Amino acid sequence: MPTALITGITGQDGSYLADFLLGKGYNVVGMVRRTSTVNFHRVQHIQDKITLVPGDLGDQISLIHILEEYKPDEVYNLAAQSFVQTSWNQPVFTGDVTGLGVTRVLDAIRIVDPKIRFYQASSSEMFGKVVEVPQRETTPFYPRSPYGVAKVYGHWITINYRESYDLHATSGILFNHESPRRGLEFVTRKITYHVAQIKLGLINELSLGNLDARRDWGFAGDYVQAMWLMLQQEKPDDYVVATGETHSVEEFLTEAFGYVNLDWRDYVKQDPRFMRPAEVDLLVGDPSKAGRKLGWEPSVTFSELVKMMVKADLDMLRNGQVAM
Ligand code: NAP
Ligand code: G4F
């Protein structure tokens, strides 16, 4: 039975990847950082099937010890300070965890067992102020936030360790992917959660920032499959994972409010607090390499994704559950 280590297992992608790898018969080990309150809600349903071990991307020793003790065949580095807006408030922390943290994992692999296969969670935020449409593996980067800059570092250090030490180190350049497990601060989940609350008469307003930004939004459950496929290839490489479609925040609003027969214009207010010092206006990926080499393609459309998320938030609130 192969063993996989997932950093960031308590996050959206980590939880979907753990579900996926358990289904493939993996022994799943998840690294969790110490928090004052337990935040295992996304993996609660599989907690008896996985092993959670303490560690932190800021702490090299913990990474080395985990690799020595659990001897993974594959490491998926999904942990990061992943919220773009926060990266302006905490640029140094973001650089340390999201950027340098990648080197800490790679170097732990180099020291403990260079045969371990490594996946780095790179991001379409690296394209930032895009110089090419659609964006592909060869598109030059122009990051627009401390988060984007940190991800560029993580991407290149992954390639550097591949070339310097012959590690099976792969970088997945994933475009935005969402789900009912998405954090409440990201725009999609913020919208669907507020739509559900508005529909149930609990609130009557939603404050947002830039409604014109366009993203290539897919379903997280599809994207973790691409991560696994990348590590099953004989040679490490870089892959764009995207739907190839782009939609504005306004289109997301129209779809989400439309699902519950409401008009978003009656509820949405623009609030400068949610505007960014530098914006990424347009992202749309070209996933043809992933299609050709991995046989990967998305299975959930934009409209299905929005409905899935609104429905999940409505169900959650109707069942009296607390949003997390
Ligand atoms: P997420 O929900 O924010 O999860 C981030 C995870 O990282 C959480 O488990 C978090 O732990 C953990 N973490 C944060 N700082 C850590 C540290 N110092 N040490 C150890 N763990 C730490 O993010 P996601 O959406 O699942 O994304 C997964 C990865 O893909 C991230 O690297 C993100 O930057 C990248 N990415 C995401 C997207 C997307 O659209 N979702 C697209 C491209 C790339 P806590 O639960 O304790 O906070
Ligand atoms: O949902 P967002 O916060 O996601 P963003 O910035 O695109 O980053 C996400 O996707 C990246 C992949 O491209 C990941 F690497 C990253 O970790 C994260 O998962 O914002 C999307 C857009 C932005 O243009 C933002 O300005 O929505 C706009 N927006 C408008 N109003 C808002 C809001 N974003 C948030 N979070 N909150 C608002 O009220």
Coordinates of C-alpha atoms and ligand atoms in Angstrom, one line a residue:
M1 CA 0.0 0.0 0.0
P2 CA 1.7 3.3 -1.0
T3 CA 1.9 6.1 1.5
A4 CA 1.2 9.7 0.7
L5 CA 2.0 12.7 2.9
I6 CA -0.3 15.7 2.5
T7 CA 0.7 19.1 3.9
G8 CA -2.4 21.3 4.2
I9 CA -4.8 18.3 4.8
T10 CA -7.2 20.5 6.8
G11 CA -7.7 22.8 3.8
Q12 CA -10.1 22.5 0.9
D13 CA -7.8 20.6 -1.5
G14 CA -6.1 18.6 1.2
S15 CA -9.4 17.1 2.3
Y16 CA -10.5 16.3 -1.3
L17 CA -7.1 14.8 -2.0
A18 CA -7.3 12.6 1.1
D19 CA -10.7 11.3 0.0
F20 CA -9.3 10.6 -3.4
L21 CA -6.2 8.8 -2.2
L22 CA -8.1 6.7 0.3
G23 CA -10.2 5.6 -2.6
K24 CA -7.0 4.5 -4.5
G25 CA -5.9 2.4 -1.5
Y26 CA -3.3 4.8 -0.1
N27 CA -2.1 5.1 3.4
V28 CA -2.8 8.8 4.0
V29 CA -0.7 10.8 6.4
G30 CA -1.7 14.5 6.9
M31 CA 0.5 17.2 8.5
V32 CA -1.4 19.6 10.8
R33 CA -0.1 22.7 12.5
R34 CA -0.9 23.5 16.1
T35 CA -4.0 25.7 16.5
S36 CA -5.7 26.8 19.7
T37 CA -9.0 25.3 18.5
V38 CA -9.3 22.1 16.5
N39 CA -10.0 22.7 12.8
F40 CA -10.4 19.2 11.5
H41 CA -13.9 19.7 10.2
R42 CA -13.0 19.1 6.5
V43 CA -11.5 15.7 7.3
Q44 CA -13.8 14.7 10.2
H45 CA -15.6 12.2 8.0
I46 CA -12.3 10.2 7.4
Q47 CA -10.5 10.9 10.6
D48 CA -10.4 7.2 11.6
K49 CA -8.9 6.3 8.2
I50 CA -6.0 8.8 8.1
T51 CA -3.0 9.6 10.3
L52 CA -2.7 13.2 11.4
V53 CA 0.8 14.3 12.5
P54 CA 2.0 17.6 13.9
G55 CA 4.3 19.8 11.8
D56 CA 4.6 23.2 10.2
L57 CA 6.1 24.5 7.0
G58 CA 8.0 27.0 9.0
D59 CA 9.7 24.2 11.0
Q60 CA 12.3 22.2 9.0
I61 CA 12.9 19.7 11.8
S62 CA 9.3 18.6 11.9
L63 CA 9.3 18.0 8.2
I64 CA 12.5 15.8 8.4
H65 CA 11.1 13.8 11.3
I66 CA 7.7 13.2 9.5
L67 CA 9.5 11.9 6.4
E68 CA 11.8 9.7 8.5
E69 CA 8.9 8.2 10.5
Y70 CA 6.2 7.7 7.9
K71 CA 8.4 7.1 4.8
P72 CA 5.9 8.4 2.2
D73 CA 6.2 7.5 -1.5
E74 CA 4.5 10.7 -2.5
V75 CA 4.4 14.2 -0.8
Y76 CA 1.7 16.7 -1.8
N77 CA 2.7 20.2 -0.6
L78 CA -0.7 21.9 -0.4
A79 CA 0.0 23.9 2.8
A80 CA 0.3 27.7 2.3
Q81 CA -1.0 31.1 3.5
S82 CA -3.4 30.9 0.5
F83 CA -5.5 34.0 0.8
V84 CA -4.3 36.7 -1.6
Q85 CA -5.8 39.6 0.3
T86 CA -4.0 38.6 3.5
S87 CA -0.7 38.5 1.7
W88 CA -0.6 42.3 1.7
N89 CA -1.1 42.4 5.5
Q90 CA 1.4 39.6 6.1
P91 CA 3.9 39.7 3.2
V92 CA 6.8 38.4 5.2
F93 CA 4.9 35.5 6.7
T94 CA 3.4 34.7 3.3
G95 CA 6.9 34.6 1.8
D96 CA 8.2 32.4 4.5
V97 CA 5.3 29.8 4.5
T98 CA 4.1 29.9 0.9
G99 CA 7.5 30.5 -0.7
L100 CA 10.4 29.3 1.6
G101 CA 8.2 26.5 3.0
V102 CA 8.5 24.8 -0.4
T103 CA 12.3 24.7 -0.1
R104 CA 12.0 23.3 3.4
V105 CA 9.9 20.4 2.2
L106 CA 12.1 19.8 -0.9
D107 CA 15.3 19.9 1.2
A108 CA 13.8 17.4 3.7
I109 CA 13.1 15.1 0.8
R110 CA 16.6 15.5 -0.5
I111 CA 18.1 14.7 2.9
V112 CA 15.7 11.8 3.9
D113 CA 14.8 10.0 0.6
P114 CA 15.3 11.7 -2.8
K115 CA 13.2 9.0 -4.4
I116 CA 10.0 10.5 -2.9
R117 CA 7.8 12.0 -5.5
F118 CA 6.8 15.6 -4.8
Y119 CA 3.9 17.8 -5.9
Q120 CA 3.9 21.5 -5.5
A121 CA 0.7 23.5 -5.4
S122 CA 1.5 26.3 -7.8
S123 CA -1.1 28.8 -8.8
S124 CA -2.5 30.8 -11.7
E125 CA -1.9 33.9 -9.5
M126 CA 1.7 33.6 -10.8
F127 CA 0.4 34.9 -14.2
G128 CA -1.1 38.0 -12.5
K129 CA -1.1 40.8 -15.0
V130 CA -1.3 38.4 -17.8
V131 CA 1.0 38.7 -20.8
E132 CA -0.8 36.0 -22.9
V133 CA -4.4 34.7 -23.2
P134 CA -5.0 31.9 -22.4
Q135 CA -2.2 31.2 -20.0
R136 CA -0.2 28.0 -20.5
E137 CA 2.9 26.4 -19.0
T138 CA 5.2 28.6 -21.1
T139 CA 3.4 31.9 -20.3
P140 CA 5.8 34.3 -18.5
F141 CA 4.8 35.2 -14.9
Y142 CA 3.9 38.7 -13.7
P143 CA 2.6 38.2 -10.1
R144 CA 0.5 41.0 -8.6
S145 CA 0.5 40.2 -4.9
P146 CA 3.0 39.0 -2.2
Y147 CA 1.2 35.7 -2.5
G148 CA 1.8 35.5 -6.2
V149 CA 5.4 36.4 -5.8
A150 CA 5.8 33.7 -3.1
K151 CA 4.2 31.1 -5.4
V152 CA 6.6 32.0 -8.2
Y153 CA 9.5 31.3 -5.8
G154 CA 7.9 28.0 -4.9
H155 CA 7.4 27.1 -8.5
W156 CA 11.0 27.8 -9.5
I157 CA 12.6 26.2 -6.5
T158 CA 10.6 23.0 -7.4
I159 CA 12.1 23.1 -10.9
N160 CA 15.5 23.9 -9.4
Y161 CA 15.5 20.9 -7.1
R162 CA 14.3 18.7 -10.0
E163 CA 17.3 19.9 -12.1
S164 CA 19.9 20.1 -9.3
Y165 CA 19.1 16.8 -7.5
D166 CA 17.1 14.8 -10.1
L167 CA 14.1 14.8 -7.8
H168 CA 10.7 13.7 -9.1
A169 CA 9.4 17.2 -8.4
T170 CA 6.3 18.4 -10.2
S171 CA 4.5 21.7 -10.2
G172 CA 0.8 21.9 -10.9
I173 CA -0.3 25.4 -12.0
L174 CA -3.9 25.2 -10.9
F175 CA -6.4 27.8 -11.7
N176 CA -9.1 28.7 -9.2
H177 CA -11.0 25.7 -7.9
E178 CA -13.9 25.8 -5.6
S179 CA -16.3 23.6 -3.7
P180 CA -18.7 23.5 -0.7
R181 CA -15.5 23.1 1.4
R182 CA -14.0 26.4 0.1
G183 CA -13.0 28.8 2.9
L184 CA -15.6 31.5 3.6
E185 CA -13.3 34.4 2.8
F186 CA -12.9 33.4 -0.9
V187 CA -15.3 35.2 -3.2
T188 CA -17.2 32.2 -4.5
R189 CA -18.0 30.7 -1.1
K190 CA -18.6 34.2 0.3
I191 CA -21.3 34.7 -2.3
T192 CA -22.9 31.3 -2.0
Y193 CA -23.0 31.4 1.8
H194 CA -24.5 34.9 1.7
V195 CA -27.0 33.9 -1.0
A196 CA -28.2 31.0 1.2
Q197 CA -28.5 33.3 4.3
I198 CA -30.4 35.9 2.2
K199 CA -32.7 33.3 0.8
L200 CA -33.5 32.1 4.3
G201 CA -34.2 35.6 5.5
L202 CA -31.2 35.7 7.9
I203 CA -29.5 38.7 6.3
N204 CA -30.3 41.2 3.5
E205 CA -26.9 42.5 2.2
L206 CA -23.6 41.3 0.7
S207 CA -20.5 43.5 0.6
L208 CA -18.0 42.8 -2.1
G209 CA -15.0 44.4 -3.9
N210 CA -14.2 44.2 -7.6
L211 CA -17.1 42.6 -9.6
D212 CA -15.3 42.8 -12.9
A213 CA -12.5 40.4 -12.1
R214 CA -12.6 37.3 -14.2
R215 CA -11.5 33.8 -13.1
D216 CA -11.3 30.3 -14.6
W217 CA -13.3 28.5 -11.9
G218 CA -13.4 24.7 -11.7
F219 CA -14.4 22.1 -9.1
A220 CA -11.8 21.1 -6.5
G221 CA -12.8 17.5 -6.6
D222 CA -11.7 17.3 -10.2
Y223 CA -8.4 19.1 -9.6
V224 CA -7.0 16.8 -6.9
Q225 CA -7.3 13.9 -9.5
A226 CA -4.9 15.9 -11.7
M227 CA -2.4 16.3 -8.8
W228 CA -2.3 12.5 -8.4
L229 CA -2.1 11.9 -12.2
M230 CA 1.0 14.2 -12.3
L231 CA 2.8 12.0 -9.8
Q232 CA 2.1 8.8 -11.6
Q233 CA 4.0 10.0 -14.7
E234 CA 7.4 8.6 -15.4
K235 CA 9.0 12.0 -15.5
P236 CA 8.3 15.1 -13.5
D237 CA 6.9 18.2 -15.3
D238 CA 4.7 21.3 -15.0
Y239 CA 1.1 21.3 -15.9
V240 CA -1.7 23.9 -16.2
V241 CA -5.0 22.6 -14.7
A242 CA -8.0 24.7 -15.7
T243 CA -11.4 24.6 -17.4
G244 CA -10.5 26.9 -20.3
E245 CA -13.5 29.1 -19.5
T246 CA -13.5 32.5 -17.8
H247 CA -16.3 34.2 -15.9
S248 CA -16.6 37.5 -14.0
V249 CA -17.5 37.8 -10.3
E250 CA -20.7 39.5 -11.6
E251 CA -21.5 36.4 -13.7
F252 CA -21.0 34.3 -10.5
L253 CA -23.4 36.5 -8.7
T254 CA -26.0 36.3 -11.5
E255 CA -25.8 32.5 -11.4
A256 CA -25.9 32.1 -7.6
F257 CA -28.7 34.6 -7.0
G258 CA -30.5 33.2 -10.0
Y259 CA -30.5 29.7 -8.6
V260 CA -32.7 30.9 -5.7
N261 CA -34.8 33.2 -8.0
L262 CA -33.3 36.5 -6.6
D263 CA -31.7 39.5 -8.4
W264 CA -28.2 40.2 -7.0
R265 CA -28.6 43.9 -7.7
D266 CA -31.1 44.1 -4.8
Y267 CA -28.6 42.9 -2.2
V268 CA -25.0 43.5 -3.3
K269 CA -23.0 46.6 -2.1
Q270 CA -19.5 47.5 -3.2
D271 CA -17.1 48.1 -0.4
P272 CA -13.6 49.5 -0.8
R273 CA -12.4 47.3 2.0
F274 CA -12.5 44.3 -0.4
M275 CA -10.7 46.0 -3.2
R276 CA -7.0 45.0 -3.7
P277 CA -3.9 47.2 -4.0
A278 CA -3.2 45.4 -7.3
E279 CA -5.7 43.3 -9.1
V280 CA -5.5 40.2 -11.3
D281 CA -8.1 41.2 -13.9
L282 CA -8.3 38.1 -16.1
L283 CA -7.3 34.5 -15.7
V284 CA -8.1 31.8 -18.2
G285 CA -6.0 28.7 -18.6
D286 CA -5.2 26.4 -21.5
P287 CA -5.4 22.8 -20.0
S288 CA -4.5 21.1 -23.3
K289 CA -1.2 19.7 -22.0
A290 CA -2.9 18.1 -19.0
G291 CA -5.5 16.7 -21.4
R292 CA -3.0 15.3 -23.7
K293 CA -0.4 13.9 -21.3
L294 CA -2.5 13.1 -18.2
G295 CA -5.8 12.3 -19.9
W296 CA -7.4 14.8 -17.4
E297 CA -10.4 16.9 -18.1
P298 CA -12.9 18.8 -15.8
S299 CA -16.2 17.1 -15.2
V300 CA -18.2 20.0 -13.5
T301 CA -19.4 23.0 -15.5
F302 CA -19.4 26.6 -14.1
S303 CA -23.2 26.5 -13.7
E304 CA -23.1 23.1 -12.0
L305 CA -20.4 24.3 -9.6
V306 CA -22.3 27.4 -8.5
K307 CA -25.5 25.4 -8.0
M308 CA -23.6 22.7 -6.0
M309 CA -22.2 25.4 -3.7
V310 CA -25.4 27.3 -3.1
K311 CA -27.3 24.1 -2.5
A312 CA -24.7 22.9 0.0
D313 CA -24.9 26.2 1.9
L314 CA -28.7 26.1 1.9
D315 CA -28.7 22.5 3.2
M316 CA -26.1 23.4 5.9
L317 CA -28.2 26.3 7.2
R318 CA -31.5 24.4 7.1
N319 CA -29.8 21.6 9.1
G320 CA -28.8 24.2 11.7
Q321 CA -25.1 23.5 11.1
V322 CA -22.4 26.2 11.6
A323 CA -20.5 27.5 8.6
M324 CA -16.8 26.8 8.5
Ligands
NAP1 P1 -6.6 26.4 2.1 O1 -8.0 25.8 2.1 O2 -6.4 27.7 2.5 O3 -5.7 25.4 2.9 C1 -4.4 25.7 3.2 C2 -3.8 24.7 4.1 O4 -2.5 25.0 4.5 C3 -4.6 24.5 5.5 O5 -4.6 23.1 5.8 C4 -3.7 25.3 6.5 O6 -3.8 24.8 7.8 C5 -2.3 24.9 5.9 N1 -1.3 25.7 6.4 C6 -1.2 27.1 6.4 N2 0.0 27.5 6.9 C7 0.7 26.4 7.3 C8 1.9 26.2 7.9 N3 2.7 27.2 8.3 N4 2.3 24.9 8.2 C9 1.5 23.9 7.8 N5 0.3 24.0 7.3 C10 -0.1 25.3 7.0 O7 -6.1 26.3 0.6 P2 -6.6 25.3 -0.7 O8 -7.6 26.1 -1.4 O9 -6.9 24.0 -0.2 O10 -5.3 25.3 -1.6 C11 -4.3 24.3 -1.4 C12 -3.0 24.8 -2.0 O11 -3.2 25.1 -3.4 C13 -2.4 26.1 -1.4 O12 -1.0 26.0 -1.5 C14 -2.9 27.2 -2.4 O13 -2.1 28.3 -2.3 C15 -2.8 26.4 -3.7 N6 -3.7 26.8 -4.8 C16 -5.1 26.9 -4.5 C17 -5.9 27.2 -5.5 C18 -7.4 27.3 -5.3 O14 -8.1 27.8 -6.2 N7 -8.0 26.7 -4.3 C19 -5.4 27.5 -6.8 C20 -4.1 27.4 -7.0 C21 -3.2 27.0 -6.0 P3 -5.0 25.4 8.8 O15 -6.2 24.7 8.5 O16 -4.4 25.1 10.1 O17 -5.1 26.9 8.4
G4F2 O1 -11.8 34.3 -4.4 P1 -10.6 35.1 -4.4 O2 -10.1 35.6 -3.0 O3 -9.4 34.3 -5.1 P2 -8.1 34.6 -5.8 O4 -7.5 35.9 -5.3 O5 -8.3 34.5 -7.2 O6 -7.1 33.5 -5.2 C1 -7.5 32.1 -5.2 O7 -7.2 31.5 -6.4 C2 -5.8 31.5 -6.7 C3 -5.6 30.8 -8.0 O8 -5.7 31.8 -9.0 C4 -5.1 30.7 -5.6 F1 -3.8 30.5 -5.8 C5 -5.3 31.4 -4.2 O9 -4.8 30.6 -3.2 C6 -6.8 31.5 -4.0 O10 -7.4 30.2 -3.8 O11 -10.8 36.4 -5.3 C7 -11.2 36.2 -6.7 C8 -11.5 37.6 -7.3 C9 -10.5 38.6 -7.0 O12 -10.3 39.3 -8.2 C10 -11.0 39.6 -6.0 O13 -10.6 40.9 -6.1 O14 -12.7 38.1 -6.6 C11 -12.5 39.4 -6.3 N1 -13.4 39.8 -5.2 C12 -14.4 40.8 -5.3 N2 -15.0 40.9 -4.1 C13 -13.3 39.4 -4.0 C14 -14.3 40.1 -3.3 N3 -12.6 38.4 -3.4 C15 -12.8 38.2 -2.1 N4 -12.0 37.2 -1.5 N5 -13.7 38.8 -1.3 C16 -14.5 39.8 -1.9 O15 -15.4 40.4 -1.2

